[in-house]
XYZ file of C-alpha atoms in Angstrom:
472
model
C 53.041 155.485 71.582
C 54.592 152.536 69.711
C 56.557 149.309 70.130
C 59.164 147.658 67.935
C 58.575 144.020 67.108
C 60.862 141.574 68.889
C 61.781 138.077 67.788
C 59.610 136.387 70.411
C 56.506 137.998 68.949
C 56.864 135.472 66.127
C 57.220 132.379 68.334
C 53.577 131.364 67.993
C 52.991 132.250 64.371
C 51.909 135.257 62.371
C 48.118 134.805 62.837
C 48.441 134.992 66.624
C 50.766 137.980 66.304
C 48.183 139.721 64.119
C 45.466 138.997 66.669
C 47.676 140.473 69.383
C 48.384 143.565 67.279
C 44.656 144.086 66.715
C 44.115 144.323 70.471
C 46.659 147.112 70.935
C 45.929 150.824 70.894
C 49.434 151.558 69.614
C 51.254 150.265 66.526
C 53.801 147.466 66.333
C 56.653 148.752 64.179
C 58.975 146.735 61.960
C 60.628 148.479 59.028
C 62.640 145.332 58.289
C 59.770 142.865 58.802
C 58.781 142.481 55.165
C 56.080 140.615 53.314
C 57.943 137.900 51.419
C 55.781 138.342 48.331
C 55.644 142.140 47.998
C 58.917 143.109 49.673
C 57.019 145.809 51.562
C 56.847 146.176 55.353
C 54.264 143.803 56.800
C 53.904 146.149 59.768
C 54.135 149.928 59.982
C 57.792 150.950 59.578
C 57.478 154.123 61.641
C 55.081 156.500 63.326
C 55.166 160.279 63.713
C 53.990 161.745 67.016
C 53.146 165.419 67.398
C 54.177 167.159 70.617
C 52.344 170.415 71.235
C 54.361 173.418 72.427
C 52.458 176.378 73.822
C 52.862 179.436 71.630
C 55.042 177.581 69.109
C 54.640 175.179 66.249
C 54.457 171.553 67.368
C 57.444 169.216 67.457
C 57.265 166.184 65.197
C 58.922 163.056 66.606
C 59.486 160.100 64.303
C 59.856 156.612 65.811
C 61.348 153.960 63.533
C 60.961 150.311 64.526
C 63.542 147.673 63.592
C 63.383 144.007 64.535
C 65.904 141.187 64.484
C 67.018 139.415 61.284
C 67.498 136.231 63.306
C 63.735 135.674 63.221
C 64.306 134.052 59.832
C 66.293 131.351 61.664
C 64.679 131.156 65.094
C 61.107 131.067 63.791
C 61.740 129.574 60.387
C 58.712 127.294 60.678
C 56.443 130.294 61.237
C 57.831 132.813 58.748
C 59.500 130.954 55.880
C 57.881 131.921 52.588
C 55.704 134.478 54.370
C 58.059 137.147 55.673
C 61.687 138.197 55.267
C 63.915 140.116 57.652
C 66.722 142.123 56.037
C 69.370 143.983 58.007
C 68.736 146.890 60.338
C 71.315 149.130 58.684
C 69.989 148.440 55.212
C 66.396 149.289 56.094
C 67.266 152.257 58.309
C 69.112 153.771 55.343
C 65.826 153.615 53.422
C 63.438 154.880 56.065
C 65.320 157.531 58.042
C 65.702 159.792 54.963
C 62.004 159.364 54.231
C 61.137 160.342 57.778
C 63.365 163.410 57.588
C 61.868 164.356 54.228
C 58.400 164.224 55.779
C 59.424 166.991 58.164
C 60.151 165.250 61.452
C 62.270 167.191 63.922
C 63.470 164.188 65.945
C 64.231 160.604 64.898
C 64.235 157.883 67.550
C 64.969 154.291 66.544
C 63.523 151.441 68.597
C 65.740 148.490 67.681
C 65.284 144.932 68.896
C 68.996 144.342 68.406
C 71.919 144.558 70.808
C 74.579 147.248 70.970
C 77.632 144.980 70.743
C 78.003 143.882 67.132
C 77.820 140.071 67.055
C 75.628 137.174 65.959
C 74.740 133.986 67.782
C 73.961 132.469 64.379
C 77.421 133.138 62.939
C 77.378 133.594 59.180
C 74.070 131.773 58.665
C 72.619 135.168 57.696
C 74.326 138.138 56.008
C 72.865 140.503 58.610
C 74.218 140.721 62.169
C 71.964 139.885 65.088
C 73.192 142.769 67.237
C 73.495 145.801 64.987
C 72.294 148.854 66.937
C 75.777 150.379 67.035
C 76.192 149.840 63.292
C 72.927 151.709 62.710
C 74.188 154.618 64.810
C 77.520 154.645 62.977
C 76.316 154.237 59.406
C 72.874 155.842 59.122
C 72.773 159.654 59.313
C 69.830 161.526 60.765
C 69.209 159.531 63.954
C 69.143 161.277 67.338
C 68.834 158.295 69.704
C 68.387 154.523 69.639
C 66.424 152.533 72.196
C 68.218 149.168 72.208
C 66.722 145.786 73.057
C 67.208 142.021 72.614
C 70.588 141.646 74.332
C 69.192 142.083 77.869
C 72.045 144.389 78.837
C 71.790 147.557 80.920
C 73.187 150.591 79.105
C 72.396 153.907 80.739
C 74.021 155.924 77.969
C 76.451 155.136 75.190
C 77.517 157.713 72.622
C 78.379 156.590 69.101
C 79.763 158.916 66.451
C 78.054 158.776 63.080
C 80.603 158.172 60.335
C 78.745 160.353 57.828
C 77.856 163.456 59.836
C 80.281 163.272 62.751
C 77.398 163.848 65.165
C 76.855 161.726 68.263
C 73.990 159.275 68.555
C 72.862 158.208 72.029
C 72.142 154.520 72.689
C 70.379 153.216 75.791
C 69.109 149.764 76.808
C 66.891 149.049 79.853
C 68.049 145.551 80.874
C 65.127 143.083 80.548
C 61.660 142.006 81.684
C 60.521 145.520 82.579
C 63.099 145.743 85.363
C 64.409 149.057 84.070
C 63.153 151.991 82.007
C 65.316 154.041 79.675
C 64.735 157.788 79.812
C 65.906 159.820 76.822
C 66.151 163.586 77.335
C 66.238 165.764 74.230
C 66.759 169.522 74.267
C 65.434 171.309 71.188
C 65.863 174.904 70.064
C 63.990 176.864 67.433
C 66.054 177.852 64.414
C 64.092 179.774 61.869
C 60.837 177.967 61.322
C 61.905 174.567 62.576
C 63.001 172.753 65.698
C 66.562 171.441 65.961
C 67.913 168.929 68.485
C 70.530 170.716 70.576
C 71.496 167.896 72.933
C 70.551 164.316 73.811
C 71.152 162.364 76.994
C 69.811 159.192 78.516
C 69.588 157.466 81.874
C 68.121 154.348 83.472
C 65.244 154.267 85.950
C 64.744 151.278 88.263
C 61.222 149.860 88.051
C 61.632 148.214 91.451
C 61.579 151.615 93.156
C 58.076 152.410 91.886
C 54.840 151.206 93.473
C 52.749 148.697 91.553
C 50.041 150.216 89.411
C 46.824 149.238 91.228
C 44.771 148.988 88.028
C 47.300 146.742 86.296
C 47.631 144.638 89.432
C 43.863 144.213 89.608
C 43.718 143.113 85.971
C 46.524 140.567 86.325
C 46.086 139.130 89.824
C 43.743 136.269 88.911
C 45.870 135.132 85.960
C 49.043 135.555 88.007
C 47.648 133.397 90.801
C 46.606 130.720 88.295
C 50.079 130.616 86.792
C 51.749 130.482 90.212
C 49.533 127.594 91.268
C 50.467 125.719 88.101
C 54.231 126.265 88.213
C 54.438 125.441 91.921
C 52.501 122.219 91.470
C 54.465 119.068 92.325
C 54.590 116.635 89.396
C 57.191 114.130 90.568
C 60.312 113.546 92.613
C 64.046 113.201 92.091
C 66.291 110.704 93.860
C 69.357 112.986 93.658
C 69.740 116.690 93.002
C 70.780 117.704 89.486
C 72.501 121.031 88.864
C 73.629 122.886 85.739
C 76.254 124.859 87.670
C 79.155 122.913 86.145
C 77.491 121.791 82.903
C 79.642 124.132 80.816
C 82.804 122.191 81.526
C 81.868 118.712 82.756
C 79.267 116.084 81.992
C 76.249 116.489 84.277
C 73.110 114.543 85.051
C 71.035 117.642 84.264
C 72.000 117.748 80.584
C 71.960 113.953 80.407
C 68.326 114.154 81.521
C 67.409 116.642 78.791
C 69.089 114.404 76.241
C 67.279 111.353 77.595
C 63.857 112.970 77.218
C 64.623 114.325 73.759
C 66.054 111.045 72.491
C 63.158 108.991 73.847
C 60.640 111.368 72.245
C 62.312 111.060 68.848
C 62.662 107.277 69.199
C 58.931 106.932 69.865
C 58.030 109.272 67.001
C 60.059 107.458 64.325
C 58.889 103.966 65.260
C 57.781 102.147 62.137
C 59.652 104.502 59.803
C 62.769 103.738 57.721
C 64.841 105.553 60.360
C 63.545 103.448 63.247
C 66.584 101.168 63.454
C 69.204 103.922 63.458
C 70.962 104.730 66.741
C 69.659 107.845 68.496
C 71.838 110.716 69.677
C 70.730 113.965 71.287
C 72.206 117.409 71.844
C 71.622 119.828 74.723
C 73.138 123.105 75.866
C 73.749 124.573 79.353
C 71.236 127.401 78.997
C 71.161 128.533 82.619
C 73.870 127.666 85.093
C 71.581 128.309 88.087
C 69.082 125.674 86.949
C 68.592 122.948 89.507
C 66.335 119.941 89.970
C 66.234 119.364 93.736
C 66.317 116.123 95.655
C 62.775 115.201 96.621
C 59.657 116.900 95.331
C 59.898 118.372 91.827
C 57.595 121.128 90.596
C 56.741 122.427 87.145
C 58.839 125.473 88.033
C 61.900 123.287 88.666
C 61.564 121.516 85.337
C 60.806 124.698 83.398
C 63.926 126.280 84.867
C 65.993 123.476 83.383
C 64.831 124.399 79.876
C 64.133 128.133 79.702
C 63.580 128.547 75.963
C 60.518 127.808 73.820
C 62.456 125.536 71.467
C 60.775 122.662 69.686
C 62.218 119.224 68.951
C 63.297 117.748 65.635
C 65.053 114.586 64.534
C 67.658 114.770 61.763
C 70.028 112.258 60.194
C 73.767 112.762 60.616
C 76.704 110.647 59.549
C 79.480 109.888 61.995
C 81.632 112.442 60.189
C 78.961 115.091 60.696
C 78.713 114.208 64.383
C 82.436 114.866 64.769
C 82.237 118.085 62.764
C 79.342 119.259 64.933
C 81.252 118.534 68.131
C 84.289 120.383 66.775
C 82.102 123.440 66.235
C 80.741 123.138 69.754
C 84.274 122.890 71.174
C 85.062 126.360 69.799
C 83.380 127.493 73.028
C 86.579 126.717 74.931
C 89.678 128.880 75.095
C 92.989 127.359 74.101
C 95.159 126.676 77.152
C 98.378 124.901 78.015
C 98.837 122.555 80.926
C 96.177 120.823 82.953
C 95.471 123.516 85.526
C 93.999 123.887 87.992
C 91.813 126.357 86.099
C 88.801 128.360 87.103
C 85.886 128.093 84.639
C 86.478 131.518 83.092
C 90.000 130.406 82.111
C 88.420 127.875 79.768
C 84.914 128.888 78.732
C 83.240 131.552 76.558
C 86.070 131.922 74.039
C 86.168 135.105 71.991
C 85.735 134.449 68.263
C 85.167 136.668 65.216
C 81.413 136.058 65.471
C 81.364 136.320 69.282
C 83.577 139.297 70.218
C 82.234 139.251 73.775
C 82.749 135.530 74.171
C 80.840 132.503 72.911
C 77.571 132.309 74.879
C 76.795 129.256 76.978
C 73.763 128.433 74.843
C 76.067 127.927 71.861
C 77.923 125.088 73.563
C 76.294 121.714 72.980
C 76.972 118.330 74.498
C 75.895 115.172 72.698
C 74.850 111.861 74.173
C 73.530 108.476 73.058
C 70.261 106.798 73.998
C 70.877 103.065 73.575
C 74.651 103.251 74.004
C 76.981 105.989 75.251
C 78.595 108.479 72.896
C 81.955 109.290 74.476
C 84.626 111.795 73.508
C 87.443 114.004 74.769
C 87.775 117.736 74.070
C 91.456 118.702 74.001
C 91.583 122.392 74.923
C 95.327 122.518 74.225
C 94.540 122.032 70.541
C 93.400 124.673 68.080
C 89.665 125.003 67.406
C 88.601 122.555 64.736
C 90.924 119.769 65.874
C 89.877 119.149 69.473
C 87.655 116.058 69.399
C 89.458 112.818 70.230
C 88.471 109.285 71.210
C 85.011 109.661 69.681
C 83.273 106.359 70.353
C 79.754 104.977 70.270
C 79.081 101.975 72.474
C 82.813 101.653 73.123
C 83.808 101.388 69.450
C 85.270 104.118 67.265
C 82.516 106.040 65.509
C 82.185 104.927 61.897
C 82.347 108.183 59.952
C 80.009 106.752 57.312
C 77.459 105.379 59.777
C 74.117 107.136 60.138
C 72.551 108.401 63.360
C 69.275 110.104 64.170
C 70.058 113.230 66.192
C 67.476 114.889 68.446
C 68.002 118.623 68.009
C 66.099 121.806 68.815
C 64.602 124.046 66.152
C 66.982 126.914 66.943
C 69.977 124.759 66.061
C 68.330 123.038 63.115
C 67.417 126.410 61.590
C 71.034 127.583 61.793
C 71.215 129.206 65.213
C 74.818 129.233 66.356
C 76.098 128.474 62.868
C 76.577 124.744 63.463
C 77.534 122.720 60.369
C 75.330 120.288 58.527
C 72.082 120.884 60.380
C 70.171 122.971 57.845
C 70.607 120.449 55.036
C 70.353 117.235 57.079
C 67.310 115.042 56.316
C 64.512 115.656 58.836
C 62.800 112.515 60.134
C 60.740 114.122 62.906
C 59.253 117.585 63.361
C 55.984 117.675 65.287
C 56.897 121.112 66.695
C 56.558 119.803 70.242
C 58.023 122.164 72.833
C 60.989 120.559 74.557
C 60.170 122.138 77.899
C 56.677 120.616 77.780
C 58.112 117.242 76.764
C 60.268 117.300 79.900
C 57.309 118.315 82.075
C 55.211 115.537 80.531
C 58.020 113.004 81.098
C 58.226 113.818 84.810
C 54.442 113.846 85.136
C 54.257 110.418 83.493
C 57.256 108.695 85.082
C 56.832 110.340 88.503
C 60.446 109.656 89.521
C 63.681 111.066 88.080
C 66.459 108.654 89.009
C 69.806 110.083 87.782
C 71.873 106.915 88.392
C 69.815 105.149 85.717
C 70.764 107.549 82.914
C 73.650 109.800 83.990
C 77.249 108.947 83.161
C 80.527 110.747 82.492
C 80.709 110.431 78.716
C 82.841 113.446 77.769
C 85.665 115.336 79.410
C 88.053 118.232 78.888
C 91.678 117.238 78.444
C 94.924 119.038 77.712
C 97.401 117.009 75.704
C 95.312 113.955 76.465
C 95.366 114.456 80.257
C 92.177 115.511 82.058
C 92.203 119.142 83.135
C 91.580 120.210 86.704
C 88.859 122.820 87.230
C 88.077 124.536 90.509
C 84.604 126.144 90.494
């Protein structure tokens, strides 16, 4: 009947999104996806579906679509000056009363926003990334919310509305079509209108259902083409590289990402005023199961190392900004005493005011140098904000006034994760090249990945200056 816009719908620009929408026989909804010039919704805010009831007046079901405010950061290059994305609560407070006034009997919200209130972008925006629970609590007149974005499985969660005292049911069907949320509503007739008597929800497992033969027929040729491509061998690796421990120790896998990024920026700024500046690069441990095997390397292997559609930029940082950035990154670690031994969960994914469920792995960055090593210690016995010690470039203390070109992804540079300095730093490169494709192209061109030629232990976790012991 309808779909709420998600943030990834904007990854390839508004024109392509419009072309996609034109091919659908149902509307894309986005009450908080506004035209930047008019302030009006750029997509339909809601739809009303009529359900026929034999011998009775029909039931009117209103579906309100809300998308994620983080689009303004994550797809800044595609939407800046064209669209704006205010908060879910703010827009729901406008549209739910209008829907009720139009005579709907049921209001369902489809929200591309998680149920646990938090933001990966910190305070870079005034609107939280994951706000579905806030909508249930603060906006009266909603019967149920279909939750998305966070990729969590929630069969049923009941939230009490602070205005009416009534319960609102939330449900989220995991990710990638693996689950389906089923919302059951019981309605009774009171006078000349229908009234919701009860709401419940449950999760259905898509894996227990046979493939749709028509859909399979339509997709088989394209699926086979994609599988042939991703399984194609493009090079080899002289030693396996794993991200399993990249959250808490320097690894060849992240060193490789930084190598490719730094080399791409170095080549792009040749002949510019920034050409003689030293190059640094940042990378995050997106997926701890990522692995580049020894021997033959396929497109699938490389794509698994970099799972997001981020693009590459080059910005200018001072040495002081490099340290400040690393201090922000080190917030990822919990404060501990002693040197262990610790298990990883003793140290990683620290709870913070902006990450009540723990700082996600993708908001921990490591930084490395291209022409000379950038080395540093992270003292997890110290308070956040004062953890970076022995920060050196090429063996010498980093000059806080010196300038560096930093290879950074567009998510970070737009404010994702709330890292300091990035949004206002001078940009010296932005060809919007996808980092994943840059890595694939590097392997295709060089043929051999040889970790000993670029990997080194340049940063470590310490406690009181002594290296910590971690047992995986």
